[in-house]
Amino acid sequence: MTKFQVAVLISGNGSNLQALIDAAALSDYPAEIALVISNRPDAFGIERAQKAGIRTAVIDHKKYETRSEFENALQSELTKQPIDLICLAGFMRILNPEFVELWRDRMINIHPSLLPAYKGLNTFQRAIDDGVRFAGCTIHYVVPEMDAGPIIMQAVVPIGQNDTKETLAKKIQQQEHKMYPAALKKIANGSVCVRDDKVTYESVDLGDDAVISPIL
Ligand code: GRF
């Protein structure tokens, strides 16, 4: 049986890409990482993909005069082979609504905050500065508005008294690496539906426990 075909778009290190590659290496994982595209020629994630024998492409945004021309090049690379879903994983380009529409309900992103809080950059320091008790990360479908769209999964991480943006980033990334393969698995299995801008699951165990910080 053909597995669910995934393209991962990156701009840098690619640690989330690596988590997806590692998960997809398991024979019973329902998705295959079929293509990795970077907009930066020096992205380490390209090396990770090549090592895993995945087709790669570099589409350097600096070589295109407009965002639309860059996205046309992206789209032509993405349509060279069947792709069921795009996973943005540290892809640092804003996408035009026209491109987002082409991949409506077929493109997801991981963001290092508990959306809709802390959209944009510098999420860890902003959460520490605000003194909030929890930070986290979110996987969501991509819509034209940045860091918005139906939420698929979130992980909550308590902010410790001595946390710096670096230590918090490390804790959150550990959760990202667990969550991205888990979310992709659910989508590939067909158990995730998007309806009325919200995600619903065929069957899901939410548990009843609240997470309180500090612990009572
Ligand atoms: C992740 O923290 C993700 O939340 C954000 O960009 C970072 C990418 O890291 N969108 P990596 O390239 O996967 O290591």
Short mmCIF file of C-alpha atoms and ligand atoms in Angstrom, two decimals:
data_model
loop_
_atom_site.label_atom_id
_atom_site.label_comp_id
_atom_site.label_asym_id
_atom_site.label_seq_id
_atom_site.Cartn_x
_atom_site.Cartn_y
_atom_site.Cartn_z
CA MET A 1 0.00 0.00 0.00
CA THR A 2 1.31 3.47 -0.84
CA LYS A 3 1.96 5.50 2.25
CA PHE A 4 0.69 9.03 2.76
CA GLN A 5 3.15 11.27 0.88
CA VAL A 6 4.61 14.23 2.75
CA ALA A 7 6.72 17.22 1.72
CA VAL A 8 8.58 19.04 4.50
CA LEU A 9 9.52 22.70 4.02
CA ILE A 10 12.42 23.98 6.10
CA SER A 11 14.77 26.95 6.42
CA GLY A 12 17.34 25.80 8.95
CA ASN A 13 18.45 23.15 11.39
CA GLY A 14 15.65 20.70 10.70
CA SER A 15 15.41 18.98 14.08
CA ASN A 16 11.65 18.60 13.59
CA LEU A 17 12.32 17.22 10.12
CA GLN A 18 14.67 14.71 11.76
CA ALA A 19 11.94 13.65 14.18
CA LEU A 20 9.63 13.05 11.21
CA ILE A 21 12.32 11.15 9.29
CA ASP A 22 13.01 8.93 12.31
CA ALA A 23 9.32 8.19 12.84
CA ALA A 24 8.77 7.46 9.15
CA ALA A 25 11.64 4.97 9.20
CA LEU A 26 9.41 2.59 11.19
CA SER A 27 7.71 0.15 8.85
CA ASP A 28 4.25 0.58 10.40
CA TYR A 29 4.32 4.40 10.27
CA PRO A 30 1.61 5.49 7.81
CA ALA A 31 3.47 8.40 6.17
CA GLU A 32 6.57 8.73 4.04
CA ILE A 33 8.74 11.85 3.88
CA ALA A 34 8.93 12.03 0.11
CA LEU A 35 10.39 15.49 -0.46
CA VAL A 36 12.26 18.15 1.53
CA ILE A 37 12.49 21.72 0.25
CA SER A 38 14.56 24.51 1.77
CA ASN A 39 14.49 28.17 0.85
CA ARG A 40 18.03 28.49 2.21
CA PRO A 41 20.95 26.74 0.51
CA ASP A 42 22.84 26.38 3.81
CA ALA A 43 20.02 24.73 5.78
CA PHE A 44 21.39 21.78 7.76
CA GLY A 45 18.07 20.02 7.29
CA ILE A 46 18.98 19.40 3.64
CA GLU A 47 21.91 17.28 4.80
CA ARG A 48 19.64 15.37 7.15
CA ALA A 49 17.26 14.60 4.29
CA GLN A 50 20.02 13.58 1.89
CA LYS A 51 21.44 11.24 4.51
CA ALA A 52 18.04 9.59 4.73
CA GLY A 53 17.87 9.24 0.93
CA ILE A 54 14.99 11.70 0.54
CA ARG A 55 14.61 13.83 -2.59
CA THR A 56 15.62 17.43 -1.79
CA ALA A 57 15.33 20.77 -3.50
CA VAL A 58 16.69 24.20 -2.64
CA ILE A 59 14.56 27.08 -3.83
CA ASP A 60 16.43 30.16 -2.76
CA HIS A 61 13.90 32.95 -2.22
CA LYS A 62 16.61 35.55 -2.84
CA LYS A 63 16.74 34.52 -6.48
CA TYR A 64 13.13 35.57 -7.07
CA GLU A 65 11.93 39.12 -7.46
CA THR A 66 8.53 38.56 -5.94
CA ARG A 67 6.95 36.25 -3.41
CA SER A 68 4.61 34.93 -6.12
CA GLU A 69 7.51 33.92 -8.36
CA PHE A 70 9.15 32.11 -5.47
CA GLU A 71 5.88 30.33 -4.71
CA ASN A 72 5.42 29.34 -8.36
CA ALA A 73 8.81 27.64 -8.18
CA LEU A 74 7.77 25.96 -4.92
CA GLN A 75 4.52 24.76 -6.44
CA SER A 76 6.20 23.34 -9.52
CA GLU A 77 8.60 21.36 -7.31
CA LEU A 78 5.71 20.17 -5.14
CA THR A 79 3.74 18.93 -8.13
CA LYS A 80 6.53 16.84 -9.67
CA GLN A 81 5.35 13.92 -7.58
CA PRO A 82 2.16 13.17 -5.64
CA ILE A 83 2.13 15.01 -2.30
CA ASP A 84 -0.73 14.58 0.18
CA LEU A 85 0.43 17.03 2.84
CA ILE A 86 2.98 19.78 3.37
CA CYS A 87 4.59 20.03 6.81
CA LEU A 88 6.17 23.39 7.54
CA ALA A 89 8.99 22.78 10.00
CA GLY A 90 10.89 25.95 10.77
CA PHE A 91 10.09 27.37 7.33
CA MET A 92 10.72 31.09 7.73
CA ARG A 93 8.82 32.57 4.78
CA ILE A 94 5.40 34.15 4.81
CA LEU A 95 3.16 32.55 2.18
CA ASN A 96 0.70 34.43 -0.03
CA PRO A 97 -3.01 33.61 0.43
CA GLU A 98 -3.07 32.22 -3.15
CA PHE A 99 -0.45 29.62 -2.30
CA VAL A 100 -2.10 28.77 1.02
CA GLU A 101 -5.39 28.28 -0.82
CA LEU A 102 -3.78 25.75 -3.19
CA TRP A 103 -2.94 23.61 -0.14
CA ARG A 104 -6.00 24.36 1.96
CA ASP A 105 -6.42 21.67 4.65
CA ARG A 106 -3.31 20.00 3.25
CA MET A 107 -0.60 22.12 4.90
CA ILE A 108 0.33 22.17 8.59
CA ASN A 109 2.81 24.12 10.69
CA ILE A 110 4.50 23.84 14.07
CA HIS A 111 4.77 26.97 16.18
CA PRO A 112 6.62 27.32 19.50
CA SER A 113 3.81 28.78 21.63
CA LEU A 114 0.36 27.91 22.84
CA LEU A 115 -1.53 29.62 20.02
CA PRO A 116 -3.36 31.94 19.78
CA ALA A 117 -0.94 33.40 22.36
CA TYR A 118 2.46 34.56 21.20
CA LYS A 119 2.18 34.53 17.45
CA GLY A 120 5.33 35.56 15.60
CA LEU A 121 8.92 35.47 16.80
CA ASN A 122 10.73 35.46 20.16
CA THR A 123 7.93 33.47 21.78
CA PHE A 124 10.00 32.08 24.69
CA GLN A 125 11.30 35.42 25.97
CA ARG A 126 7.90 37.05 25.60
CA ALA A 127 6.26 34.31 27.69
CA ILE A 128 8.99 34.57 30.37
CA ASP A 129 8.66 38.36 30.44
CA ASP A 130 4.91 38.10 30.93
CA GLY A 131 5.36 35.75 33.87
CA VAL A 132 2.92 33.19 32.49
CA ARG A 133 3.11 29.76 34.11
CA PHE A 134 2.93 27.73 30.92
CA ALA A 135 4.48 27.88 27.51
CA GLY A 136 4.28 25.21 24.82
CA CYS A 137 3.92 24.46 21.17
CA THR A 138 1.12 24.06 18.65
CA ILE A 139 0.57 22.16 15.42
CA HIS A 140 -2.10 23.76 13.25
CA TYR A 141 -3.45 23.85 9.72
CA VAL A 142 -2.13 26.80 7.75
CA VAL A 143 -4.49 29.63 6.80
CA PRO A 144 -3.58 32.97 5.21
CA GLU A 145 -3.28 34.71 8.59
CA MET A 146 0.12 33.99 10.12
CA ASP A 147 0.24 31.54 13.07
CA ALA A 148 -3.51 31.00 12.95
CA GLY A 149 -5.68 28.15 11.65
CA PRO A 150 -7.39 25.07 13.08
CA ILE A 151 -5.36 23.64 15.96
CA ILE A 152 -4.45 19.97 15.69
CA MET A 153 -2.32 19.38 18.79
CA GLN A 154 -0.68 21.30 21.61
CA ALA A 155 1.89 20.50 24.27
CA VAL A 156 2.04 22.47 27.50
CA VAL A 157 5.36 23.08 29.24
CA PRO A 158 5.60 24.74 32.68
CA ILE A 159 7.94 27.73 32.82
CA GLY A 160 10.44 27.24 35.64
CA GLN A 161 11.66 30.02 37.88
CA ASN A 162 15.15 29.78 36.45
CA ASP A 163 14.19 29.20 32.87
CA THR A 164 15.90 31.35 30.26
CA LYS A 165 14.76 31.56 26.68
CA GLU A 166 17.40 28.95 25.84
CA THR A 167 16.35 26.40 28.48
CA LEU A 168 12.69 26.91 27.69
CA ALA A 169 13.35 26.52 23.97
CA LYS A 170 15.08 23.22 24.65
CA LYS A 171 12.17 21.88 26.73
CA ILE A 172 9.64 22.94 24.13
CA GLN A 173 11.61 21.48 21.25
CA GLN A 174 11.66 18.11 23.02
CA GLN A 175 7.86 18.23 22.99
CA GLU A 176 7.79 19.34 19.35
CA HIS A 177 9.82 16.29 18.38
CA LYS A 178 7.28 14.00 20.06
CA MET A 179 4.25 15.86 18.84
CA TYR A 180 4.99 16.40 15.14
CA PRO A 181 5.32 12.68 14.30
CA ALA A 182 2.24 11.95 16.43
CA ALA A 183 0.13 14.59 14.67
CA LEU A 184 1.27 13.47 11.22
CA LYS A 185 0.41 9.88 12.10
CA LYS A 186 -3.14 10.86 13.03
CA ILE A 187 -3.59 12.84 9.82
CA ALA A 188 -2.13 10.07 7.67
CA ASN A 189 -4.45 7.56 9.33
CA GLY A 190 -7.39 9.73 8.35
CA SER A 191 -8.53 10.33 11.93
CA VAL A 192 -8.32 14.14 11.78
CA CYS A 193 -11.13 16.19 10.21
CA VAL A 194 -11.35 19.96 9.77
CA ARG A 195 -14.86 21.32 10.06
CA ASP A 196 -15.97 24.93 10.62
CA ASP A 197 -12.37 25.98 11.17
CA LYS A 198 -11.97 23.48 13.98
CA VAL A 199 -10.25 20.12 14.13
CA THR A 200 -12.19 17.09 15.26
CA TYR A 201 -10.95 13.54 15.74
CA GLU A 202 -12.61 10.27 14.83
CA SER A 203 -11.72 8.98 18.25
CA VAL A 204 -9.50 10.57 20.80
CA ASP A 205 -8.69 10.16 24.47
CA LEU A 206 -8.41 13.57 26.11
CA GLY A 207 -8.22 12.55 29.75
CA ASP A 208 -9.75 14.67 32.48
CA ASP A 209 -6.68 15.83 34.35
CA ALA A 210 -5.87 19.50 34.55
CA VAL A 211 -2.23 20.54 34.60
CA ILE A 212 -1.53 23.04 37.35
CA SER A 213 1.73 24.91 37.87
CA PRO A 214 3.10 25.09 40.49
CA ILE A 215 1.97 21.58 41.37
CA LEU A 216 -0.55 21.59 44.27
C1 GRF B 1 10.76 25.07 15.82
O1 GRF B 1 10.94 25.49 17.13
C2 GRF B 1 9.38 25.40 15.34
O2 GRF B 1 8.46 25.50 16.36
C3 GRF B 1 9.55 26.74 14.67
O3 GRF B 1 10.84 26.72 14.14
C4 GRF B 1 11.66 25.83 14.86
C5 GRF B 1 12.33 24.94 13.87
O4 GRF B 1 13.36 24.18 14.42
N1 GRF B 1 8.50 26.95 13.71
P1 GRF B 1 14.02 23.02 13.58
O5 GRF B 1 14.55 23.63 12.29
O6 GRF B 1 12.99 21.98 13.33
O7 GRF B 1 15.15 22.51 14.44
#
